[in-house]
Tab-separated table of C-alpha atoms and ligand atoms in Angstrom:
chain	number	residue	atom	x	y	z
A	1026	MET	CA	-3.130	-23.206	17.341
A	1027	ARG	CA	-1.045	-26.283	15.569
A	1028	ASN	CA	-3.955	-27.876	13.887
A	1029	LEU	CA	-4.931	-24.919	11.903
A	1030	LYS	CA	-2.585	-25.241	8.957
A	1031	ILE	CA	-2.987	-22.918	5.781
A	1032	ASP	CA	-3.077	-25.488	2.244
A	1033	ALA	CA	-0.064	-23.890	0.343
A	1034	GLU	CA	-1.555	-26.052	-2.442
A	1035	ARG	CA	-5.201	-24.497	-2.269
A	1036	LEU	CA	-4.192	-21.314	-1.717
A	1037	TRP	CA	-1.494	-21.626	-4.881
A	1038	GLY	CA	-4.429	-23.028	-6.675
A	1039	GLY	CA	-6.853	-19.650	-6.075
A	1040	LEU	CA	-4.017	-17.859	-7.652
A	1041	MET	CA	-3.515	-19.426	-10.546
A	1042	GLU	CA	-6.784	-19.863	-10.864
A	1043	THR	CA	-7.553	-15.849	-10.463
A	1044	ALA	CA	-4.368	-15.177	-12.344
A	1045	ALA	CA	-6.434	-16.565	-15.519
A	1046	ILE	CA	-8.770	-13.217	-15.289
A	1047	GLY	CA	-7.008	-11.162	-17.635
A	1048	ALA	CA	-3.574	-13.637	-18.711
A	1049	THR	CA	-1.185	-11.773	-20.463
A	1050	PRO	CA	0.699	-13.500	-23.171
A	1051	LYS	CA	4.340	-13.481	-20.189
A	1052	GLY	CA	2.730	-14.114	-17.407
A	1053	GLY	CA	1.663	-11.464	-15.831
A	1054	ILE	CA	-2.248	-10.143	-15.226
A	1055	CYS	CA	-3.559	-6.896	-16.682
A	1056	ARG	CA	-6.782	-6.682	-14.397
A	1057	LEU	CA	-7.795	-2.953	-14.462
A	1058	THR	CA	-10.031	-1.823	-11.704
A	1059	LEU	CA	-13.892	-1.216	-12.558
A	1060	THR	CA	-12.957	-3.390	-16.033
A	1061	ASP	CA	-15.642	-6.375	-17.173
A	1062	LEU	CA	-12.595	-8.857	-15.816
A	1063	ASP	CA	-12.115	-6.701	-12.423
A	1064	ARG	CA	-16.246	-7.724	-12.334
A	1065	GLN	CA	-15.417	-11.472	-13.164
A	1066	VAL	CA	-12.903	-12.042	-10.280
A	1067	ARG	CA	-15.162	-10.218	-7.657
A	1068	ASP	CA	-17.842	-12.771	-8.931
A	1069	TRP	CA	-14.989	-15.348	-7.958
A	1070	PHE	CA	-14.068	-13.893	-5.150
A	1071	ARG	CA	-18.088	-12.871	-3.498
A	1072	ALA	CA	-18.603	-17.049	-4.690
A	1073	GLN	CA	-15.917	-18.567	-2.643
A	1074	ALA	CA	-16.774	-16.553	0.402
A	1075	GLN	CA	-19.921	-17.319	0.212
A	1076	ALA	CA	-19.179	-20.595	-0.138
A	1077	LEU	CA	-17.571	-21.220	2.996
A	1078	GLY	CA	-20.470	-19.429	4.933
A	1079	CYS	CA	-19.924	-15.554	4.427
A	1080	ARG	CA	-22.250	-13.010	4.117
A	1081	VAL	CA	-20.684	-10.321	1.306
A	1082	THR	CA	-21.042	-6.923	1.404
A	1083	VAL	CA	-20.428	-3.715	-0.391
A	1084	ASP	CA	-19.754	-0.073	0.213
A	1085	ASP	CA	-20.471	2.861	-2.440
A	1086	MET	CA	-16.463	2.752	-3.680
A	1087	GLY	CA	-16.909	-0.997	-4.043
A	1088	ALA	CA	-15.056	-2.400	-1.490
A	1089	MET	CA	-16.698	-5.939	-0.644
A	1090	PHE	CA	-16.127	-7.491	3.092
A	1091	ALA	CA	-16.716	-10.804	3.682
A	1092	ARG	CA	-17.314	-11.312	6.916
A	1093	ARG	CA	-17.440	-14.986	9.363
A	1094	GLU	CA	-19.751	-14.193	12.765
A	1095	GLY	CA	-17.315	-14.258	15.901
A	1096	GLN	CA	-18.824	-15.717	19.155
A	1097	HIS	CA	-19.334	-11.710	19.951
A	1098	ASP	CA	-21.097	-8.665	18.200
A	1099	VAL	CA	-18.007	-6.069	18.276
A	1100	PRO	CA	-16.375	-4.755	15.454
A	1101	PRO	CA	-14.319	-7.652	12.871
A	1102	ILE	CA	-10.591	-8.216	12.459
A	1103	ALA	CA	-9.830	-7.403	8.801
A	1104	MET	CA	-8.219	-8.698	7.080
A	1105	GLY	CA	-7.045	-8.691	2.518
A	1106	SER	CA	-5.638	-6.537	0.001
A	1107	HIS	CA	-6.635	-6.274	-3.771
A	1108	LEU	CA	-7.522	-7.422	-5.941
A	1109	ASP	CA	-6.556	-5.020	-9.606
A	1110	THR	CA	-3.040	-4.641	-11.120
A	1111	GLN	CA	-1.167	-2.632	-13.442
A	1112	PRO	CA	-1.657	-2.944	-16.740
A	1113	THR	CA	0.989	-5.090	-17.164
A	1114	GLY	CA	0.836	-6.639	-13.234
A	1115	GLY	CA	2.169	-9.837	-11.740
A	1116	LYS	CA	0.262	-12.057	-9.594
A	1117	PHE	CA	1.037	-11.752	-7.066
A	1118	ASP	CA	0.883	-7.378	-6.189
A	1119	GLY	CA	-2.534	-7.765	-3.971
A	1120	VAL	CA	-4.065	-10.497	-5.102
A	1121	LEU	CA	-1.664	-12.389	-2.938
A	1122	GLY	CA	-3.028	-10.906	0.439
A	1123	VAL	CA	-6.739	-11.153	-0.591
A	1124	LEU	CA	-6.498	-15.075	-1.636
A	1125	ALA	CA	-3.995	-15.504	1.571
A	1126	ALA	CA	-6.823	-13.536	3.952
A	1127	LEU	CA	-9.649	-16.392	1.742
A	1128	GLU	CA	-7.635	-19.394	2.313
A	1129	ALA	CA	-7.181	-18.269	6.428
A	1130	LEU	CA	-11.406	-18.309	6.482
A	1131	ARG	CA	-11.444	-20.839	4.535
A	1132	VAL	CA	-9.071	-22.862	7.696
A	1133	LEU	CA	-11.206	-21.569	10.468
A	1134	VAL	CA	-14.722	-22.847	9.383
A	1135	GLU	CA	-12.995	-26.082	7.654
A	1136	ALA	CA	-11.854	-26.685	11.658
A	1137	GLY	CA	-15.109	-25.355	13.341
A	1138	TYR	CA	-12.899	-22.749	15.364
A	1139	GLU	CA	-14.474	-19.804	16.588
A	1140	THR	CA	-13.289	-16.709	16.939
A	1141	HIS	CA	-14.077	-13.699	19.831
A	1142	ALA	CA	-14.663	-11.257	16.927
A	1143	PRO	CA	-15.942	-11.782	13.951
A	1144	ILE	CA	-12.995	-12.229	11.098
A	1145	GLU	CA	-13.400	-10.235	7.778
A	1146	VAL	CA	-12.012	-10.456	4.321
A	1147	VAL	CA	-11.689	-7.043	2.479
A	1148	ASN	CA	-11.257	-5.979	-1.063
A	1149	TRP	CA	-9.917	-2.942	-1.524
A	1150	THR	CA	-10.733	-0.770	-5.227
A	1151	ASN	CA	-8.407	0.883	-7.496
A	1152	GLU	CA	-4.978	0.227	-4.844
A	1153	GLU	CA	-3.193	0.899	-7.879
A	1154	GLY	CA	-4.258	4.491	-9.376
A	1155	ALA	CA	-3.558	2.792	-12.854
A	1156	ARG	CA	-7.216	3.682	-14.305
A	1157	PHE	CA	-7.915	6.000	-12.024
A	1158	ALA	CA	-5.903	8.862	-9.608
A	1159	PRO	CA	-4.851	8.873	-7.240
A	1160	ALA	CA	-3.939	5.515	-5.921
A	1161	MET	CA	-5.788	3.545	-2.721
A	1162	ILE	CA	-9.121	5.358	-3.905
A	1163	ALA	CA	-11.268	3.080	-1.512
A	1164	SER	CA	-9.105	3.031	0.886
A	1165	GLY	CA	-8.030	6.562	1.147
A	1166	VAL	CA	-11.926	7.274	1.120
A	1167	PHE	CA	-12.637	4.556	4.535
A	1168	GLY	CA	-9.847	5.973	5.690
A	1169	GLY	CA	-11.145	9.429	6.064
A	1170	ALA	CA	-8.054	10.864	3.432
A	1171	PHE	CA	-10.450	11.653	0.144
A	1172	GLU	CA	-14.742	12.934	0.145
A	1173	ARG	CA	-16.608	9.836	-1.176
A	1174	ASP	CA	-17.722	12.790	-3.531
A	1175	TRP	CA	-14.913	13.560	-5.244
A	1176	ALA	CA	-13.511	10.753	-5.299
A	1177	VAL	CA	-16.660	8.946	-7.943
A	1178	MET	CA	-16.086	12.268	-9.944
A	1179	ARG	CA	-12.433	10.681	-11.187
A	1180	ALA	CA	-12.620	10.528	-14.288
A	1181	ASP	CA	-10.298	7.902	-16.405
A	1182	ARG	CA	-8.439	9.280	-19.306
A	1183	ALA	CA	-11.282	7.575	-21.678
A	1184	GLY	CA	-13.502	10.757	-19.694
A	1185	VAL	CA	-15.499	7.269	-18.120
A	1186	ARG	CA	-16.158	8.046	-14.027
A	1187	PHE	CA	-15.085	6.588	-11.229
A	1188	GLY	CA	-18.950	6.439	-9.718
A	1189	ASP	CA	-20.254	5.278	-13.213
A	1190	ALA	CA	-17.706	2.318	-14.283
A	1191	LEU	CA	-18.133	1.183	-10.134
A	1192	GLU	CA	-22.403	0.854	-11.242
A	1193	ALA	CA	-21.357	-0.696	-14.292
A	1194	ILE	CA	-19.778	-3.342	-13.045
A	1195	GLY	CA	-22.949	-3.604	-9.855
A	1196	TYR	CA	-20.659	-3.383	-7.681
A	1197	SER	CA	-21.952	-0.205	-5.993
A	1198	GLY	CA	-23.047	-1.183	-2.280
A	1199	THR	CA	-24.782	0.792	-0.568
A	1200	GLU	CA	-23.306	0.940	3.087
A	1201	ARG	CA	-21.334	4.164	2.854
A	1202	CYS	CA	-17.313	3.815	2.709
A	1203	GLY	CA	-15.872	4.083	6.168
A	1204	ALA	CA	-19.339	3.198	8.438
A	1205	HIS	CA	-17.612	-0.161	8.925
A	1206	PRO	CA	-15.457	0.189	11.910
A	1207	LEU	CA	-12.916	-2.513	12.270
A	1208	SER	CA	-11.288	-4.027	15.961
A	1209	ALA	CA	-7.910	-4.463	13.863
A	1210	PHE	CA	-6.817	-5.236	10.072
A	1211	PHE	CA	-3.474	-7.300	8.737
A	1212	GLU	CA	-2.697	-7.065	5.596
A	1213	LEU	CA	-0.411	-9.467	3.504
A	1214	HIS	CA	1.743	-7.896	0.244
A	1215	ILE	CA	4.869	-8.584	-1.578
A	1216	GLU	CA	8.114	-7.184	-0.494
A	1217	GLN	CA	8.168	-5.170	-4.321
A	1218	GLY	CA	11.623	-4.866	-2.671
A	1219	PRO	CA	14.838	-6.844	-2.871
A	1220	ILE	CA	15.616	-7.574	1.085
A	1221	LEU	CA	13.529	-9.931	2.529
A	1222	GLU	CA	15.636	-12.184	-0.698
A	1223	ALA	CA	19.108	-10.870	-0.047
A	1224	GLU	CA	19.220	-11.250	4.020
A	1225	ALA	CA	17.301	-14.803	2.870
A	1226	LYS	CA	14.265	-13.911	5.713
A	1227	GLU	CA	11.141	-15.568	5.165
A	1228	ILE	CA	8.904	-12.265	6.660
A	1229	GLY	CA	9.086	-9.137	7.337
A	1230	VAL	CA	7.025	-7.538	9.650
A	1231	VAL	CA	6.026	-4.282	7.979
A	1232	THR	CA	6.407	-1.583	10.811
A	1233	GLY	CA	5.353	1.550	9.095
A	1234	VAL	CA	5.727	2.861	5.672
A	1235	GLN	CA	7.981	6.196	4.940
A	1236	GLY	CA	6.524	9.193	4.571
A	1237	ILE	CA	7.021	10.891	0.967
A	1238	ARG	CA	7.839	14.892	-0.268
A	1239	TRP	CA	7.312	15.456	-4.286
A	1240	PHE	CA	8.914	18.943	-5.178
A	1241	GLU	CA	8.678	20.404	-8.979
A	1242	ALA	CA	11.572	23.309	-9.152
A	1243	THR	CA	12.145	25.104	-12.095
A	1244	ILE	CA	15.938	26.653	-13.644
A	1245	ILE	CA	15.365	29.880	-15.164
A	1246	GLY	CA	18.596	31.155	-17.223
A	1247	GLN	CA	19.160	32.447	-20.985
A	1248	ASP	CA	18.393	30.979	-23.996
A	1249	ALA	CA	21.450	32.410	-26.313
A	1250	HIS	CA	24.004	30.820	-29.163
A	1251	THR	CA	26.098	27.633	-28.649
A	1252	GLY	CA	28.206	28.766	-31.385
A	1253	ALA	CA	28.901	32.695	-30.498
A	1254	THR	CA	27.923	32.881	-26.613
A	1255	PRO	CA	31.310	32.603	-24.831
A	1256	MET	CA	31.518	30.113	-21.558
A	1257	GLY	CA	31.698	33.252	-19.323
A	1258	ARG	CA	28.804	34.809	-20.887
A	1259	ARG	CA	25.977	32.312	-20.100
A	1260	LYS	CA	23.335	31.165	-17.310
A	1261	ASN	CA	23.150	28.011	-18.713
A	1262	ALA	CA	20.004	26.109	-16.115
A	1263	LEU	CA	21.049	22.667	-17.717
A	1264	ILE	CA	23.601	23.310	-15.990
A	1265	GLY	CA	22.549	24.400	-12.780
A	1266	ALA	CA	20.129	21.219	-12.749
A	1267	ALA	CA	23.141	18.454	-13.274
A	1268	ARG	CA	24.949	19.774	-10.286
A	1269	LEU	CA	21.090	19.758	-8.147
A	1270	VAL	CA	20.936	16.251	-9.108
A	1271	GLU	CA	24.093	15.206	-8.055
A	1272	ARG	CA	23.190	16.848	-4.811
A	1273	ILE	CA	19.536	15.281	-4.306
A	1274	ASP	CA	21.345	12.046	-5.004
A	1275	ALA	CA	24.488	13.049	-1.981
A	1276	ILE	CA	21.844	14.495	0.091
A	1277	ALA	CA	20.216	10.983	0.803
A	1278	LEU	CA	23.439	8.731	-0.146
A	1279	ALA	CA	24.616	10.647	3.382
A	1280	ARG	CA	21.619	9.246	5.677
A	1281	PRO	CA	21.838	6.032	5.510
A	1282	PRO	CA	21.005	2.816	4.490
A	1283	LEU	CA	16.730	4.207	4.577
A	1284	ALA	CA	16.922	7.518	2.857
A	1285	VAL	CA	16.079	7.830	-0.427
A	1286	GLY	CA	16.438	10.729	-3.293
A	1287	THR	CA	15.856	11.007	-6.676
A	1288	VAL	CA	15.593	13.495	-10.035
A	1289	GLY	CA	13.151	11.614	-12.302
A	1290	LEU	CA	11.740	14.687	-15.449
A	1291	LEU	CA	13.777	16.476	-16.916
A	1292	GLU	CA	12.140	18.892	-19.314
A	1293	VAL	CA	15.469	20.724	-21.117
A	1294	LYS	CA	14.238	23.842	-22.872
A	1295	PRO	CA	14.080	24.943	-25.574
A	1296	ASN	CA	15.901	21.163	-25.870
A	1297	SER	CA	18.330	22.450	-29.131
A	1298	ARG	CA	21.802	21.103	-30.130
A	1299	ASN	CA	22.514	24.978	-30.593
A	1300	VAL	CA	20.991	26.615	-27.662
A	1301	VAL	CA	22.385	26.908	-24.488
A	1302	PRO	CA	19.683	25.893	-22.152
A	1303	GLY	CA	17.933	28.717	-21.185
A	1304	GLU	CA	15.081	26.953	-18.484
A	1305	VAL	CA	15.229	24.033	-17.467
A	1306	PHE	CA	11.295	21.819	-15.558
A	1307	LEU	CA	12.399	18.666	-12.537
A	1308	THR	CA	11.006	17.024	-10.465
A	1309	ILE	CA	12.335	15.662	-6.754
A	1310	ASP	CA	10.922	12.329	-4.610
A	1311	LEU	CA	12.574	12.229	-1.717
A	1312	ARG	CA	11.508	9.470	1.331
A	1313	HIS	CA	11.971	8.874	5.062
A	1314	PRO	CA	10.972	6.457	8.009
A	1315	HIS	CA	11.056	9.272	10.002
A	1316	THR	CA	9.799	12.981	9.396
A	1317	ALA	CA	12.706	14.617	10.921
A	1318	VAL	CA	15.607	13.408	8.701
A	1319	LEU	CA	12.467	13.886	6.043
A	1320	ASP	CA	12.686	18.141	7.337
A	1321	GLU	CA	16.844	17.926	6.909
A	1322	MET	CA	16.174	15.901	4.101
A	1323	GLU	CA	13.880	19.451	2.104
A	1324	ALA	CA	16.256	21.940	3.756
A	1325	ALA	CA	19.683	20.381	2.380
A	1326	VAL	CA	17.637	20.556	-1.304
A	1327	MET	CA	16.333	23.972	-1.081
A	1328	GLN	CA	19.928	25.089	0.668
A	1329	SER	CA	21.252	22.867	-2.557
A	1330	ALA	CA	19.192	24.462	-5.279
A	1331	ARG	CA	20.363	28.631	-3.607
A	1332	GLU	CA	23.988	27.434	-3.597
A	1333	VAL	CA	24.098	25.542	-6.905
A	1334	CYS	CA	22.081	28.224	-9.152
A	1335	ASP	CA	23.205	31.774	-7.317
A	1336	PRO	CA	26.458	30.988	-8.796
A	1337	LEU	CA	25.481	30.505	-12.267
A	1338	GLY	CA	23.121	33.135	-11.513
A	1339	LEU	CA	20.624	31.350	-11.912
A	1340	VAL	CA	17.261	31.426	-10.859
A	1341	CYS	CA	15.532	28.105	-9.053
A	1342	THR	CA	11.913	28.211	-7.716
A	1343	VAL	CA	11.565	24.772	-5.755
A	1344	THR	CA	8.062	24.140	-5.389
A	1345	LYS	CA	6.413	21.092	-2.388
A	1346	ILE	CA	3.274	19.503	-4.228
A	1347	TRP	CA	3.195	16.410	-1.777
A	1348	ASP	CA	3.952	15.393	1.692
A	1349	GLU	CA	2.282	12.509	2.799
A	1350	PRO	CA	4.016	11.656	6.312
A	1351	PRO	CA	5.420	8.149	7.695
A	1352	THR	CA	2.494	6.178	9.001
A	1353	ARG	CA	3.383	3.604	12.182
A	1354	PHE	CA	1.824	0.835	12.287
A	1355	ASP	CA	-0.072	0.049	15.906
A	1356	PRO	CA	1.993	-1.708	18.021
A	1357	GLY	CA	-0.354	-4.226	18.911
A	1358	CYS	CA	-0.823	-5.127	15.414
A	1359	ILE	CA	2.887	-5.158	14.806
A	1360	ALA	CA	3.363	-7.367	17.491
A	1361	ALA	CA	0.897	-9.833	16.698
A	1362	VAL	CA	2.475	-10.750	13.253
A	1363	ARG	CA	6.098	-10.544	15.110
A	1364	ARG	CA	4.361	-13.282	17.484
A	1365	ALA	CA	2.633	-15.400	14.453
A	1366	ALA	CA	6.496	-15.652	12.340
A	1367	ALA	CA	7.774	-16.812	15.439
A	1368	THR	CA	5.143	-19.715	16.822
A	1369	SER	CA	5.291	-20.825	12.698
A	1370	GLY	CA	8.842	-20.929	12.618
A	1371	TYR	CA	9.929	-18.771	10.223
A	1372	SER	CA	12.900	-16.220	10.182
A	1373	SER	CA	11.769	-12.905	10.420
A	1374	ARG	CA	12.642	-8.990	10.352
A	1375	ASP	CA	11.707	-5.748	11.063
A	1376	MET	CA	10.982	-3.464	7.886
A	1377	VAL	CA	9.360	0.015	6.904
A	1378	SER	CA	7.784	-0.273	3.329
A	1379	GLY	CA	9.213	1.650	0.912
A	1380	ALA	CA	5.741	1.299	-1.290
A	1381	GLY	CA	2.456	2.789	-0.044
A	1382	HIS	CA	-0.124	0.551	0.564
A	1383	ASP	CA	-4.238	0.423	1.714
A	1384	ALA	CA	-2.601	-0.111	5.013
A	1385	VAL	CA	-1.195	2.967	5.403
A	1386	TYR	CA	-4.973	4.187	5.354
A	1387	VAL	CA	-7.002	2.042	7.104
A	1388	ALA	CA	-4.172	2.739	10.121
A	1389	ARG	CA	-5.825	6.575	10.005
A	1390	VAL	CA	-8.579	4.477	11.295
A	1391	ALA	CA	-7.811	1.284	12.989
A	1392	PRO	CA	-5.264	-0.876	14.475
A	1393	THR	CA	-3.228	-2.010	11.501
A	1394	ALA	CA	0.154	-3.832	10.025
A	1395	MET	CA	1.113	-5.727	7.157
A	1396	ILE	CA	3.304	-8.961	6.423
A	1397	PHE	CA	5.840	-8.672	3.915
A	1398	VAL	CA	6.647	-12.026	1.828
A	1399	PRO	CA	9.978	-11.921	-0.468
A	1400	CYS	CA	10.232	-11.451	-4.510
A	1401	ARG	CA	12.494	-13.000	-6.828
A	1402	ASP	CA	15.262	-9.805	-7.145
A	1403	GLY	CA	12.469	-7.467	-5.425
A	1404	ILE	CA	10.636	-7.191	-8.824
A	1405	SER	CA	6.989	-6.349	-8.912
A	1406	HIS	CA	4.575	-3.888	-10.981
A	1407	ASN	CA	5.666	-5.954	-13.355
A	1408	GLU	CA	4.670	-9.588	-15.304
A	1409	ALA	CA	7.519	-11.668	-13.711
A	1410	GLU	CA	6.589	-10.797	-10.591
A	1411	PHE	CA	7.045	-13.842	-8.301
A	1412	SER	CA	7.109	-15.066	-5.199
A	1413	SER	CA	6.942	-18.970	-4.711
A	1414	LYS	CA	4.135	-21.351	-3.490
A	1415	GLU	CA	5.910	-21.359	-0.339
A	1416	GLN	CA	6.611	-18.231	0.131
A	1417	CYS	CA	3.316	-17.477	-0.791
A	1418	ALA	CA	1.911	-19.856	2.586
A	1419	ALA	CA	4.594	-19.130	5.430
A	1420	GLY	CA	2.799	-15.638	4.755
A	1421	ALA	CA	-1.048	-16.494	4.326
A	1422	GLN	CA	-0.157	-18.477	7.898
A	1423	VAL	CA	1.350	-15.780	9.748
A	1424	LEU	CA	-1.693	-13.391	8.518
A	1425	LEU	CA	-3.423	-15.885	9.950
A	1426	GLN	CA	-1.844	-17.089	13.140
A	1427	ALA	CA	-1.400	-13.354	13.446
A	1428	VAL	CA	-5.419	-12.585	12.876
A	1429	LEU	CA	-6.330	-14.919	16.176
A	1430	ASP	CA	-2.786	-13.910	18.039
A	1431	TYR	CA	-5.696	-10.500	17.606
A	1432	ASP	CA	-8.895	-12.026	18.750
A	1433	ARG	CA	-7.197	-13.821	21.908
A	1434	GLN	CA	-5.823	-10.547	22.815
A	1435	LEU	CA	-9.409	-8.775	22.634
A	1436	ALA	CA	-11.223	-11.504	24.366
A	1437	GLU	CA	-8.770	-11.032	27.441
A	1438	HIS	CA	-9.618	-8.109	27.551
A	1439	ALA	CA	-13.239	-8.457	27.321
A	1440	SER	CA	-13.268	-11.137	29.915
A	1441	VAL	CA	-11.075	-9.027	32.159
A	1442	ALA	CA	-13.290	-5.609	31.483
A	1443	ARG	CA	-16.593	-7.690	32.582
A	1444	MET	CA	-14.683	-8.886	35.687
A	1445	SER	CA	-13.875	-5.516	36.489
A	1446	GLU	CA	-17.436	-4.967	35.984
A	1447	ALA	CA	-18.962	-7.771	38.460
A	1448	THR	CA	-16.416	-6.429	41.180
A	1449	SER	CA	-17.163	-3.121	40.550
A	1450	GLY	CA	-20.855	-3.808	40.701
A	1451	ALA	CA	-20.292	-5.897	44.198
A	1452	VAL	CA	-18.348	-2.735	45.902
A	1453	SER	CA	-20.655	-0.351	44.428
A	1454	PRO	CA	-22.238	1.659	47.109
A	1455	ARG	CA	-25.512	2.750	44.972
A	1456	GLU	CA	-26.232	-0.715	45.426
B	1833	ZN	ZN1	-0.311	-4.446	-3.757
């Protein structure tokens, strides 16, 4: 296996070449999904895959599958990510996962290495959700989280529907999204956080993605004149909100190191300098890898809202608007990634992703795991996003080895199954 080596220069060359499609003056990429720039990068991807002898198919959500046949007609082992970006996106978020997969495939083709299962490279449509909400919409339909009919009716701010934009760039395929069984899925991605860099680890073995719960709270008090209303007579909704913001911070801090809790949006009414605020609307974002801890945090938020607001004479209502359970990736895929990092000679650590990824939805229908590589200062969704040539190549190497590891396991299981079939056939009482 040692001769199967990712070409770091070639991978980097592809990253820089595609970065020109939608390049921004500050060195990032603005390549919103289903725009003409998206079409250009898709055309580039298709041409590269076809040059490697792959057959490229597109499903009715625009997800692209570049396939190299294996020795057996079993569902493919897929690897990939997304080629769309944020409006001020970087060169690596998503793109690395697709281009590293393409490079891994190229290494297999050049070596003439025959896999047991077919190998596919996937480009998922609209991972970012910047133009069409929700994010990860194609992998979401693929994994059964969203209905295709609903997804294609999503409109951007200009009123253009997803389905029409997909038709317009010529990437609405015939295969029904989701009717494409996979033996496994591996996604390489930049970490988008600071942990690997801080610990000087080369590879993150991603064991899952944390759960997310979103709440909206409205605190009702009473508008009053700031000069004429004595302090003891006030029902100041902003005081309640301020204390609740502190409590939410404390709730997350009390569950280190993985819990996070954030109030990111406040609307104060009437928002006037000489009116005691009578109403505050705020959002609460709680995240943790374990459902039990999320339950605890949610209960603590509800209790805090009462404890804070009751003595102030305020009425607080908290509504849960989104509950995305934690994702646990497949133990077999995780083990393949861990072994791949070790055999490739890279330092690694297990970690849980703080951000959502296509792999979350694919994991609902196929064994899945992810690989992280460090990015400078943990910065992403930013034109300054950066991972080095060596870091990108390390991720691609681990991706390649993980896929081959998984493929060998499939081959072994198949031969064991054939042997036991043969054995049971020999002693079958019916014969
Ligand atoms: Zn991404």
